[in-house]
Amino acid sequence: VTQLLGGYLADRFGGKLVLAVGVIWWSLFTILTPPAAAMGITMLIVTRVLMGMGEGVTFPSIYALYSKWVPTAERSRSMAFSNSGIPIGQVAALVVAPYIAIAFGWEWIFYIFGAVGLIWYVFWQRTVAHAPKHHPRLSASEADEINAGLPPASQPGSKPASLLDFGRSRAVWAIVVAHFCNNWSLYVLLSWLPTFVNKGLGVDFANSGLVSMLPHLVSFVFLNVAGNVADRMVRSGMAITRVRKTCQTIGFGGLVLALSVVGEVDSAWLAITIMCVGNAVGAFVTGGFAVNHMDVAPNHAGKLMGITNTFATIPGIIGVTVSGFILEATGSWALVFQVAAGVTLFGLIFYLLFASGEKQFD
């Protein structure tokens, strides 16, 4: 519920400020989770909802910052690099959390992870500026290089893009649908992959976490590979629209193939290998829809990311639930993953039909 607000505030007041407030907010409510749990399930749920509200401003703030800092020909690898922190964070949590719980108790997982956000805030305030012109240590030559690679700023007196304007754009809907479909498979895998490895493939619980880490590690590596490849395509002179659609085809095409077959195999290592290959190829969406916001609305990237990521959180509610119903009704892991493959294929077709790499809004 805070995505749209976060995007508006980030475009208006700067991504540095909004992201800083968001991290402080969710870090505090992470630290408050154990005391809330001691007070009962209602307070626990309220605390986790409030934590999520702080998280909601994250991506809109990042996009608002990148739209002012990162030249067009460097955006895919920049976004890939920052996004590769997500799978590494997941792996770190899977590795570290059990040791913390054993040594100090489960409550300290929340205390320590929340404290990390507070430490991050100190470094953030000292090193980051909203835009190049506000950074005290940026040289004039580097500022000129950055500004030369950015799309033109909004013209004085131009009318800001409204929600209705965004809603009329086929290019915006292409990003919305692709983002929704991408997150369907993402949330299904985040929620169900450890259970699939444990119960579907028979890997004992002690080792299922280790096995489930491998696709995340592959994502970390290949996000950065894919981002660099996409930017090389841009620098070679290829049209932005063609770059975005090519990367989207590679990414979603690979995910469709991997999801279609992974549930049919009975070997744990073969299944994980398939998912690793799918994640490696799927990383190419970082040069597709993932940076497309800054192409079509460079001066409203935070707001647009808030819109598309609002839609993209819905699969976290319905996609995971639908997958659970499918599993309960049929007992088929293959069908769970094949439904995700079908959703992903629809997203690819829609994106290829309507996406654009051209600026749509001033």
CSV table of C-alpha atoms in Angstrom, one decimal:
chain,number,residue,atom,x,y,z
A,1,VAL,CA,0.0,0.0,0.0
A,2,THR,CA,3.0,2.3,0.3
A,3,GLN,CA,4.4,1.7,-3.2
A,4,LEU,CA,2.5,4.5,-4.9
A,5,LEU,CA,3.1,7.0,-2.1
A,6,GLY,CA,6.8,6.0,-2.0
A,7,GLY,CA,7.1,6.6,-5.7
A,8,TYR,CA,5.4,10.0,-5.5
A,9,LEU,CA,7.5,11.1,-2.5
A,10,ALA,CA,10.8,9.8,-4.1
A,11,ASP,CA,10.2,11.7,-7.3
A,12,ARG,CA,9.2,14.8,-5.3
A,13,PHE,CA,11.7,14.9,-2.5
A,14,GLY,CA,14.4,12.5,-3.6
A,15,GLY,CA,15.1,8.8,-3.3
A,16,LYS,CA,17.8,9.2,-0.7
A,17,LEU,CA,15.4,10.6,1.9
A,18,VAL,CA,12.5,8.3,1.2
A,19,LEU,CA,14.7,5.1,1.2
A,20,ALA,CA,16.4,6.2,4.4
A,21,VAL,CA,13.1,6.7,6.2
A,22,GLY,CA,11.9,3.3,4.8
A,23,VAL,CA,14.9,1.4,6.0
A,24,ILE,CA,14.8,3.0,9.5
A,25,TRP,CA,11.1,2.2,9.6
A,26,TRP,CA,11.3,-1.5,8.7
A,27,SER,CA,14.4,-2.0,10.8
A,28,LEU,CA,12.6,-0.7,13.9
A,29,PHE,CA,9.6,-3.0,13.3
A,30,THR,CA,11.9,-5.9,12.6
A,31,ILE,CA,13.5,-5.3,16.0
A,32,LEU,CA,10.0,-5.1,17.6
A,33,THR,CA,8.8,-8.4,16.1
A,34,PRO,CA,9.8,-10.7,19.0
A,35,PRO,CA,8.2,-8.5,21.7
A,36,ALA,CA,5.1,-8.3,19.5
A,37,ALA,CA,5.0,-12.0,19.2
A,38,ALA,CA,5.1,-12.3,23.0
A,39,MET,CA,2.0,-10.2,23.1
A,40,GLY,CA,0.0,-12.5,20.8
A,41,ILE,CA,-0.7,-13.2,17.2
A,42,THR,CA,-2.7,-10.0,16.6
A,43,MET,CA,0.3,-7.8,17.6
A,44,LEU,CA,2.6,-9.9,15.6
A,45,ILE,CA,0.6,-9.5,12.5
A,46,VAL,CA,0.2,-5.7,13.0
A,47,THR,CA,4.0,-5.4,13.5
A,48,ARG,CA,4.8,-7.4,10.3
A,49,VAL,CA,2.3,-5.3,8.3
A,50,LEU,CA,3.9,-2.1,9.6
A,51,MET,CA,7.3,-3.6,8.6
A,52,GLY,CA,6.0,-4.3,5.1
A,53,MET,CA,4.8,-0.7,4.8
A,54,GLY,CA,8.3,0.5,5.3
A,55,GLU,CA,9.6,-1.9,2.7
A,56,GLY,CA,7.1,-0.7,0.2
A,57,VAL,CA,9.1,2.5,-0.6
A,58,THR,CA,12.3,0.6,-1.5
A,59,PHE,CA,12.1,0.0,-5.2
A,60,PRO,CA,10.3,3.3,-6.1
A,61,SER,CA,13.1,5.2,-4.2
A,62,ILE,CA,15.9,3.2,-5.9
A,63,TYR,CA,14.4,3.9,-9.4
A,64,ALA,CA,14.0,7.6,-8.6
A,65,LEU,CA,17.7,7.7,-7.6
A,66,TYR,CA,18.9,5.7,-10.6
A,67,SER,CA,16.9,7.9,-13.0
A,68,LYS,CA,19.0,10.9,-11.9
A,69,TRP,CA,22.4,9.1,-11.4
A,70,VAL,CA,22.7,6.4,-14.1
A,71,PRO,CA,23.2,7.1,-17.8
A,72,THR,CA,20.9,5.0,-20.1
A,73,ALA,CA,23.8,2.9,-21.4
A,74,GLU,CA,24.7,1.8,-17.8
A,75,ARG,CA,21.3,1.2,-16.3
A,76,SER,CA,20.9,-2.6,-16.9
A,77,ARG,CA,24.2,-3.5,-15.2
A,78,SER,CA,23.6,-0.9,-12.4
A,79,MET,CA,20.1,-2.3,-11.6
A,80,ALA,CA,21.4,-5.8,-12.0
A,81,PHE,CA,24.2,-5.1,-9.5
A,82,SER,CA,21.9,-3.7,-6.8
A,83,ASN,CA,19.3,-6.4,-7.5
A,84,SER,CA,21.9,-9.1,-7.1
A,85,GLY,CA,22.0,-8.2,-3.4
A,86,ILE,CA,18.6,-9.8,-3.1
A,87,PRO,CA,19.6,-13.4,-3.7
A,88,ILE,CA,22.8,-12.9,-1.7
A,89,GLY,CA,20.7,-11.6,1.2
A,90,GLN,CA,18.5,-14.7,1.0
A,91,VAL,CA,21.5,-17.0,1.0
A,92,ALA,CA,23.1,-15.0,3.9
A,93,ALA,CA,19.9,-15.3,5.9
A,94,LEU,CA,19.6,-19.0,5.2
A,95,VAL,CA,23.2,-19.6,6.4
A,96,VAL,CA,23.4,-17.2,9.4
A,97,ALA,CA,19.9,-17.4,10.9
A,98,PRO,CA,20.1,-21.0,12.2
A,99,TYR,CA,23.4,-20.3,14.0
A,100,ILE,CA,22.0,-17.1,15.6
A,101,ALA,CA,18.9,-19.0,16.7
A,102,ILE,CA,21.0,-21.9,18.2
A,103,ALA,CA,23.5,-19.6,19.9
A,104,PHE,CA,21.2,-16.8,21.2
A,105,GLY,CA,17.6,-17.8,20.6
A,106,TRP,CA,15.3,-17.1,17.6
A,107,GLU,CA,14.5,-13.5,18.8
A,108,TRP,CA,18.1,-12.4,18.0
A,109,ILE,CA,17.6,-13.1,14.3
A,110,PHE,CA,15.2,-10.1,14.3
A,111,TYR,CA,17.3,-8.0,16.6
A,112,ILE,CA,20.5,-8.5,14.6
A,113,PHE,CA,18.9,-8.2,11.1
A,114,GLY,CA,17.1,-5.0,12.3
A,115,ALA,CA,20.4,-3.6,13.7
A,116,VAL,CA,22.1,-4.1,10.3
A,117,GLY,CA,19.5,-1.7,8.7
A,118,LEU,CA,20.4,1.0,11.3
A,119,ILE,CA,24.1,0.6,10.6
A,120,TRP,CA,23.4,0.8,6.9
A,121,TYR,CA,21.6,4.1,7.5
A,122,VAL,CA,24.8,5.7,8.9
A,123,PHE,CA,26.8,4.8,5.7
A,124,TRP,CA,23.9,5.8,3.5
A,125,GLN,CA,23.7,9.3,4.9
A,126,ARG,CA,27.4,9.9,4.6
A,127,THR,CA,27.9,8.6,1.0
A,128,VAL,CA,24.8,9.2,-1.0
A,129,ALA,CA,23.2,12.3,-2.6
A,130,HIS,CA,19.8,12.6,-4.3
A,131,ALA,CA,21.3,13.8,-7.5
A,132,PRO,CA,24.9,14.5,-8.9
A,133,LYS,CA,24.6,18.3,-8.3
A,134,HIS,CA,24.1,17.7,-4.6
A,135,HIS,CA,27.1,15.4,-4.1
A,136,PRO,CA,30.0,17.4,-2.5
A,137,ARG,CA,32.7,15.0,-3.6
A,138,LEU,CA,31.7,14.5,-7.3
A,139,SER,CA,34.1,16.0,-9.8
A,140,ALA,CA,32.8,18.3,-12.5
A,141,SER,CA,34.0,15.9,-15.2
A,142,GLU,CA,32.1,13.0,-13.8
A,143,ALA,CA,29.0,15.1,-13.3
A,144,ASP,CA,29.2,16.1,-16.9
A,145,GLU,CA,29.6,12.5,-18.0
A,146,ILE,CA,26.6,11.4,-16.0
A,147,ASN,CA,24.4,14.2,-17.2
A,148,ALA,CA,25.4,13.7,-20.9
A,149,GLY,CA,24.1,10.1,-20.7
A,150,LEU,CA,20.7,11.0,-19.0
A,151,PRO,CA,17.5,11.7,-20.9
A,152,PRO,CA,16.4,15.4,-21.0
A,153,ALA,CA,14.8,16.7,-17.9
A,154,SER,CA,11.2,17.8,-17.8
A,155,GLN,CA,10.6,21.1,-19.5
A,156,PRO,CA,9.6,24.0,-17.3
A,157,GLY,CA,5.9,24.3,-17.0
A,158,SER,CA,5.2,20.8,-18.3
A,159,LYS,CA,2.3,18.9,-16.8
A,160,PRO,CA,3.3,15.9,-14.6
A,161,ALA,CA,2.2,12.5,-15.7
A,162,SER,CA,-0.9,11.4,-13.9
A,163,LEU,CA,-2.2,7.9,-13.0
A,164,LEU,CA,-4.7,8.3,-15.8
A,165,ASP,CA,-1.9,9.2,-18.3
A,166,PHE,CA,0.0,6.0,-17.2
A,167,GLY,CA,-3.2,4.0,-17.5
A,168,ARG,CA,-3.6,5.0,-21.1
A,169,SER,CA,-0.2,3.8,-22.2
A,170,ARG,CA,0.3,0.4,-23.7
A,171,ALA,CA,4.0,0.6,-22.9
A,172,VAL,CA,3.2,1.0,-19.2
A,173,TRP,CA,0.8,-1.9,-19.3
A,174,ALA,CA,3.5,-4.0,-20.9
A,175,ILE,CA,5.7,-3.3,-17.9
A,176,VAL,CA,2.9,-3.9,-15.4
A,177,VAL,CA,2.0,-7.3,-16.9
A,178,ALA,CA,5.6,-8.4,-17.3
A,179,HIS,CA,6.3,-7.4,-13.7
A,180,PHE,CA,3.2,-9.2,-12.4
A,181,CYS,CA,4.1,-12.4,-14.3
A,182,ASN,CA,7.8,-12.3,-13.3
A,183,ASN,CA,6.8,-12.0,-9.6
A,184,TRP,CA,4.3,-14.9,-9.9
A,185,SER,CA,7.1,-17.3,-10.6
A,186,LEU,CA,9.5,-15.5,-8.1
A,187,TYR,CA,7.1,-15.7,-5.2
A,188,VAL,CA,6.1,-19.3,-6.0
A,189,LEU,CA,9.8,-20.3,-6.0
A,190,LEU,CA,10.6,-18.4,-2.9
A,191,SER,CA,7.6,-19.9,-1.0
A,192,TRP,CA,7.6,-23.4,-2.4
A,193,LEU,CA,11.1,-24.4,-3.5
A,194,PRO,CA,12.4,-25.5,-0.1
A,195,THR,CA,9.2,-27.6,0.4
A,196,PHE,CA,9.5,-29.1,-3.1
A,197,VAL,CA,13.1,-30.0,-2.4
A,198,ASN,CA,12.3,-31.5,1.0
A,199,LYS,CA,8.9,-33.2,0.4
A,200,GLY,CA,8.7,-33.5,-3.4
A,201,LEU,CA,12.3,-34.7,-4.0
A,202,GLY,CA,13.0,-36.4,-0.7
A,203,VAL,CA,16.0,-34.3,0.4
A,204,ASP,CA,16.2,-34.3,4.2
A,205,PHE,CA,15.4,-31.1,6.0
A,206,ALA,CA,18.9,-30.5,7.2
A,207,ASN,CA,20.2,-30.4,3.6
A,208,SER,CA,17.2,-28.8,1.8
A,209,GLY,CA,18.2,-25.3,2.8
A,210,LEU,CA,21.7,-25.8,1.3
A,211,VAL,CA,20.3,-27.2,-1.9
A,212,SER,CA,17.7,-24.4,-2.2
A,213,MET,CA,20.5,-21.8,-2.0
A,214,LEU,CA,22.1,-22.8,-5.3
A,215,PRO,CA,19.6,-21.1,-7.6
A,216,HIS,CA,20.0,-17.9,-5.5
A,217,LEU,CA,23.8,-18.0,-6.0
A,218,VAL,CA,23.3,-18.5,-9.7
A,219,SER,CA,21.0,-15.5,-9.8
A,220,PHE,CA,23.7,-13.3,-8.1
A,221,VAL,CA,26.3,-14.2,-10.8
A,222,PHE,CA,24.1,-14.1,-13.8
A,223,LEU,CA,22.2,-10.9,-12.9
A,224,ASN,CA,25.5,-9.1,-13.3
A,225,VAL,CA,26.4,-11.0,-16.5
A,226,ALA,CA,23.0,-10.2,-18.0
A,227,GLY,CA,23.1,-6.5,-17.0
A,228,ASN,CA,26.5,-6.1,-18.7
A,229,VAL,CA,25.3,-7.8,-21.9
A,230,ALA,CA,22.2,-5.6,-22.1
A,231,ASP,CA,24.2,-2.4,-21.7
A,232,ARG,CA,26.7,-3.6,-24.4
A,233,MET,CA,23.8,-4.0,-26.7
A,234,VAL,CA,22.7,-0.4,-26.0
A,235,ARG,CA,26.2,0.9,-26.5
A,236,SER,CA,26.5,-1.0,-29.8
A,237,GLY,CA,23.7,1.2,-31.2
A,238,MET,CA,20.9,-1.3,-31.0
A,239,ALA,CA,17.5,0.4,-30.6
A,240,ILE,CA,16.4,0.5,-26.9
A,241,THR,CA,13.0,-1.2,-27.7
A,242,ARG,CA,14.8,-4.1,-29.4
A,243,VAL,CA,17.2,-4.5,-26.5
A,244,ARG,CA,14.4,-4.6,-24.0
A,245,LYS,CA,12.4,-7.1,-26.0
A,246,THR,CA,15.4,-9.3,-26.8
A,247,CYS,CA,16.4,-9.5,-23.1
A,248,GLN,CA,12.8,-10.2,-22.1
A,249,THR,CA,12.6,-13.0,-24.6
A,250,ILE,CA,15.7,-14.6,-23.3
A,251,GLY,CA,14.7,-14.2,-19.7
A,252,PHE,CA,11.1,-15.3,-19.8
A,253,GLY,CA,11.8,-17.9,-22.5
A,254,GLY,CA,14.3,-19.6,-20.3
A,255,LEU,CA,12.0,-19.4,-17.2
A,256,VAL,CA,9.1,-20.9,-19.2
A,257,LEU,CA,11.3,-23.9,-20.3
A,258,ALA,CA,12.7,-24.5,-16.8
A,259,LEU,CA,9.3,-24.3,-15.0
A,260,SER,CA,7.7,-26.5,-17.6
A,261,VAL,CA,10.0,-29.5,-16.9
A,262,VAL,CA,11.3,-29.1,-13.3
A,263,GLY,CA,8.3,-30.7,-11.7
A,264,GLU,CA,8.6,-33.8,-14.0
A,265,VAL,CA,12.0,-34.9,-12.8
A,266,ASP,CA,12.6,-37.2,-9.8
A,267,SER,CA,16.2,-36.4,-9.1
A,268,ALA,CA,16.9,-33.6,-6.7
A,269,TRP,CA,20.2,-32.6,-8.3
A,270,LEU,CA,18.6,-32.6,-11.8
A,271,ALA,CA,15.7,-30.4,-10.6
A,272,ILE,CA,18.1,-27.9,-8.9
A,273,THR,CA,20.3,-27.9,-12.0
A,274,ILE,CA,17.2,-27.0,-14.1
A,275,MET,CA,16.3,-24.2,-11.8
A,276,CYS,CA,19.8,-22.9,-11.8
A,277,VAL,CA,19.8,-22.8,-15.6
A,278,GLY,CA,16.4,-21.2,-15.5
A,279,ASN,CA,17.6,-18.5,-13.0
A,280,ALA,CA,20.7,-17.9,-15.1
A,281,VAL,CA,18.7,-17.3,-18.3
A,282,GLY,CA,15.9,-15.6,-16.4
A,283,ALA,CA,18.3,-13.0,-15.1
A,284,PHE,CA,18.1,-11.3,-18.6
A,285,VAL,CA,14.8,-9.7,-17.6
A,286,THR,CA,17.1,-7.1,-15.9
A,287,GLY,CA,17.7,-5.7,-19.3
A,288,GLY,CA,14.0,-6.1,-20.3
A,289,PHE,CA,11.1,-4.9,-18.2
A,290,ALA,CA,13.1,-4.3,-15.1
A,291,VAL,CA,14.7,-1.1,-16.4
A,292,ASN,CA,12.0,-0.2,-18.9
A,293,HIS,CA,10.5,2.3,-16.4
A,294,MET,CA,13.4,4.7,-16.9
A,295,ASP,CA,13.0,4.5,-20.6
A,296,VAL,CA,9.4,5.4,-20.9
A,297,ALA,CA,9.2,7.8,-17.9
A,298,PRO,CA,12.7,8.9,-17.0
A,299,ASN,CA,11.5,11.8,-14.9
A,300,HIS,CA,8.7,9.8,-13.1
A,301,ALA,CA,10.6,6.5,-12.7
A,302,GLY,CA,9.9,6.3,-9.0
A,303,LYS,CA,6.2,6.8,-9.4
A,304,LEU,CA,5.9,4.3,-12.3
A,305,MET,CA,7.9,1.7,-10.3
A,306,GLY,CA,5.4,2.3,-7.5
A,307,ILE,CA,2.5,1.5,-9.8
A,308,THR,CA,4.0,-1.6,-11.5
A,309,ASN,CA,5.4,-3.0,-8.2
A,310,THR,CA,2.0,-2.6,-6.6
A,311,PHE,CA,0.6,-4.9,-9.2
A,312,ALA,CA,3.6,-7.2,-8.9
A,313,THR,CA,3.1,-7.8,-5.1
A,314,ILE,CA,-0.4,-9.3,-5.9
A,315,PRO,CA,1.2,-12.7,-6.9
A,316,GLY,CA,2.7,-12.8,-3.4
A,317,ILE,CA,-0.9,-13.0,-2.1
A,318,ILE,CA,-2.7,-15.0,-4.8
A,319,GLY,CA,0.1,-16.9,-6.6
A,320,VAL,CA,1.4,-18.6,-3.5
A,321,THR,CA,-2.2,-19.4,-2.4
A,322,VAL,CA,-3.3,-20.7,-5.8
A,323,SER,CA,-0.2,-22.9,-5.9
A,324,GLY,CA,-1.1,-24.3,-2.5
A,325,PHE,CA,-4.6,-25.1,-3.7
A,326,ILE,CA,-3.3,-26.8,-6.8
A,327,LEU,CA,-0.9,-28.9,-4.6
A,328,GLU,CA,-3.6,-29.8,-2.2
A,329,ALA,CA,-6.2,-30.7,-4.9
A,330,THR,CA,-3.9,-32.7,-7.2
A,331,GLY,CA,-0.7,-33.5,-5.3
A,332,SER,CA,1.2,-32.4,-8.5
A,333,TRP,CA,4.3,-30.3,-8.1
A,334,ALA,CA,4.6,-30.4,-11.9
A,335,LEU,CA,1.2,-28.6,-12.3
A,336,VAL,CA,2.2,-25.9,-9.8
A,337,PHE,CA,5.3,-25.0,-11.8
A,338,GLN,CA,3.6,-25.4,-15.2
A,339,VAL,CA,0.9,-22.9,-14.1
A,340,ALA,CA,3.7,-20.5,-13.3
A,341,ALA,CA,5.2,-21.3,-16.7
A,342,GLY,CA,1.9,-20.4,-18.4
A,343,VAL,CA,1.7,-17.1,-16.5
A,344,THR,CA,5.2,-16.3,-17.5
A,345,LEU,CA,4.6,-17.1,-21.2
A,346,PHE,CA,1.5,-14.9,-21.2
A,347,GLY,CA,3.7,-12.1,-19.8
A,348,LEU,CA,6.3,-12.5,-22.5
A,349,ILE,CA,3.7,-12.4,-25.3
A,350,PHE,CA,2.1,-9.3,-23.9
A,351,TYR,CA,5.4,-7.6,-23.5
A,352,LEU,CA,6.5,-8.3,-27.0
A,353,LEU,CA,3.3,-6.9,-28.4
A,354,PHE,CA,3.1,-3.7,-26.5
A,355,ALA,CA,6.5,-2.7,-24.9
A,356,SER,CA,8.5,0.3,-26.0
A,357,GLY,CA,11.9,1.6,-25.1
A,358,GLU,CA,11.0,5.2,-26.2
A,359,LYS,CA,10.2,8.0,-23.9
A,360,GLN,CA,6.5,8.3,-23.4
A,361,PHE,CA,6.2,11.0,-20.7
A,362,ASP,CA,8.0,14.3,-20.2
